[in-house]
Amino acid sequence: MNGLLRDQKKKSTRENITRNAIQMFKEKGYDNVTVEEIAAACGIAKGTFFNYFPKKEHVLLYVADSYAGLMDDIVARHQDGPLKQRILRILRDLLHIYMQHEELLRLTLMETIKAEIVSGSELTNISNFKNALRRVMVDAGELDPQQRLSDPELSAGVVVGLLFQTLITLSSKMNEDGIYGSIERQLDAVWEGIGR
């Protein structure tokens, strides 16, 4: 019983830190918030913060991790239809979620990209998303040879790059429909082959 209570307390503390940090990031801007301020808002010592997150950036990475299950649900929802249309529906759903929480998810996306670059690891949400798309592409090709792609790994990487590049460069300049239109046009160009 003690272990269960301890685990619940840890989870509650982690969620409290995350909730307060996100609120402060939204109010003051990520760069203007210190670990000391987050700890004070949570009613914990600075050292307690570091028991849960090694750095302030890890709060954002934790948020990104919490979206992993949602991403899997979105991919699972779009199992029917032509491959390109399935991919566009997946991207549309992800874009919709991104736009609902744009400020926070933009920071989260940037930290996730940095983490992938620094670690050189393929254990981030970016890699997980790429692998999920690759599986969609492979499965589509196995069900219908007409939809088989020559290199699903490369193709998935291109689609992920297209989405993230578009989110980073356009989300503050366009509305959701405009961004989706841009994603759709870019995917059309890639799908048809840039050199054609």
XYZ file of C-alpha atoms in Angstrom:
196
model
C 0.000 0.000 0.000
C 2.845 2.406 0.851
C 4.345 1.905 -2.618
C 1.036 2.722 -4.291
C 0.618 5.919 -2.263
C 4.214 6.897 -2.997
C 3.661 6.368 -6.731
C 0.458 8.420 -6.630
C 2.284 11.212 -4.776
C 5.097 11.196 -7.364
C 2.625 11.308 -10.224
C 0.688 14.108 -8.534
C 3.875 16.124 -7.940
C 5.041 15.641 -11.551
C 1.644 16.750 -12.852
C 1.627 19.748 -10.480
C 5.057 20.833 -11.706
C 4.022 20.366 -15.331
C 0.732 22.236 -14.934
C 2.330 25.187 -13.126
C 5.287 25.349 -15.518
C 3.032 25.357 -18.568
C 0.858 28.083 -17.086
C 3.930 30.195 -16.358
C 5.392 29.537 -19.841
C 2.127 30.790 -21.343
C 1.967 33.864 -19.115
C 5.606 34.965 -19.111
C 7.202 33.144 -22.013
C 9.374 30.064 -21.695
C 12.695 31.945 -21.541
C 11.409 34.254 -18.804
C 10.538 31.493 -16.347
C 13.108 30.077 -13.938
C 13.142 26.740 -12.158
C 13.007 28.663 -8.887
C 9.750 30.329 -9.934
C 8.224 27.007 -10.993
C 9.218 25.408 -7.681
C 7.775 28.330 -5.699
C 4.486 28.169 -7.623
C 4.288 24.443 -6.816
C 5.168 24.896 -3.157
C 8.223 22.645 -3.480
C 11.955 23.106 -3.097
C 14.109 23.685 -6.168
C 15.802 20.357 -5.491
C 12.441 18.595 -5.628
C 11.911 19.999 -9.125
C 15.203 18.395 -10.168
C 14.082 15.054 -8.731
C 11.408 15.046 -11.438
C 13.006 16.979 -14.292
C 16.776 17.322 -14.862
C 16.254 20.663 -16.654
C 13.432 23.068 -17.387
C 13.372 21.815 -21.002
C 12.416 18.352 -19.778
C 9.016 19.659 -18.703
C 8.310 20.289 -22.394
C 9.669 16.880 -23.379
C 7.350 15.325 -20.798
C 4.427 17.162 -22.397
C 5.509 15.857 -25.807
C 5.617 12.317 -24.430
C 2.077 12.695 -23.139
C 0.893 13.210 -26.736
C 2.373 9.886 -27.929
C -0.757 7.880 -27.143
C -2.904 10.475 -28.864
C -0.746 10.203 -31.984
C -1.217 6.425 -32.001
C -4.987 6.915 -31.708
C -4.992 9.313 -34.652
C -3.012 6.904 -36.828
C -5.335 4.033 -35.832
C -8.414 6.092 -36.746
C -7.312 6.393 -40.366
C -6.990 2.815 -41.578
C -9.140 3.024 -44.713
C -8.823 4.642 -48.121
C -5.968 5.472 -50.435
C -2.621 5.880 -48.685
C -2.116 9.535 -49.576
C -5.589 10.450 -48.286
C -4.963 8.540 -45.052
C -1.720 10.432 -44.520
C -3.448 13.752 -45.199
C -6.185 12.918 -42.658
C -3.534 12.008 -40.064
C -1.692 15.277 -40.722
C -4.962 17.238 -40.547
C -5.808 15.765 -37.124
C -2.313 16.464 -35.797
C -2.445 20.015 -37.157
C -5.797 20.586 -35.456
C -4.386 19.537 -32.077
C -1.269 21.647 -32.658
C -3.317 24.754 -33.448
C -5.450 24.316 -30.310
C -2.292 24.505 -28.167
C 0.025 26.297 -30.591
C 2.195 28.284 -28.192
C 2.915 25.348 -25.910
C 3.298 22.773 -28.679
C 5.618 25.027 -30.684
C 7.973 25.128 -27.672
C 7.524 21.398 -27.181
C 8.292 20.709 -30.843
C 11.451 22.821 -30.716
C 12.680 21.034 -27.578
C 11.892 17.643 -29.099
C 13.887 18.525 -32.214
C 16.795 19.676 -30.044
C 16.626 16.485 -27.975
C 16.741 14.341 -31.097
C 19.723 16.278 -32.463
C 21.641 16.276 -29.185
C 20.965 12.658 -28.257
C 21.289 11.241 -31.737
C 18.717 8.792 -30.459
C 15.631 7.670 -32.273
C 13.586 7.498 -29.098
C 11.775 10.820 -29.409
C 8.220 11.531 -30.493
C 9.544 12.601 -33.871
C 11.004 9.155 -34.425
C 7.904 7.496 -33.031
C 5.720 9.480 -35.437
C 8.001 8.629 -38.339
C 7.837 4.938 -37.421
C 4.039 5.083 -37.149
C 3.808 6.617 -40.636
C 6.261 4.059 -41.993
C 4.063 1.274 -40.612
C 0.995 2.850 -42.259
C 2.891 2.984 -45.559
C 4.185 -0.591 -45.320
C 0.766 -1.945 -44.318
C -0.928 -0.120 -47.209
C 1.571 -1.615 -49.658
C 1.027 -5.116 -48.276
C -2.752 -4.797 -48.624
C -2.624 -3.224 -52.070
C 0.526 -3.538 -54.213
C -0.605 -0.433 -56.151
C 0.051 1.598 -52.981
C 3.485 0.097 -52.289
C 6.190 2.727 -51.882
C 9.770 2.031 -52.909
C 11.214 3.298 -49.616
C 8.664 3.698 -46.782
C 11.385 4.711 -44.292
C 12.536 7.605 -46.471
C 8.965 8.517 -47.414
C 7.882 8.681 -43.767
C 10.874 10.875 -42.944
C 9.978 13.266 -45.751
C 6.368 13.553 -44.565
C 7.445 14.167 -40.966
C 9.942 16.799 -42.103
C 7.297 18.450 -44.253
C 4.853 18.640 -41.337
C 7.309 19.960 -38.764
C 8.935 22.455 -41.112
C 5.491 23.783 -42.004
C 4.404 24.031 -38.373
C 7.551 25.889 -37.377
C 7.507 28.356 -40.260
C 3.802 28.963 -40.897
C 1.814 28.439 -37.707
C 2.262 32.010 -36.511
C 1.441 33.422 -39.967
C -1.593 31.458 -41.119
C -4.788 29.938 -39.817
C -5.359 26.194 -39.651
C -6.969 25.932 -43.099
C -4.143 27.894 -44.708
C -1.513 25.700 -43.100
C -3.370 22.542 -44.096
C -3.566 23.821 -47.677
C 0.182 24.337 -47.656
C 0.765 20.843 -46.262
C -1.540 19.365 -48.896
C 0.239 21.182 -51.765
C 3.645 20.142 -50.452
C 2.566 16.526 -50.094
C 1.155 16.637 -53.647
C 4.519 17.860 -54.953
C 6.426 15.191 -53.060
C 3.931 12.444 -53.931
C 4.089 13.203 -57.635
C 7.847 13.557 -57.569
C 9.556 16.905 -57.381
C 11.441 16.400 -60.628
C 8.432 15.642 -62.811
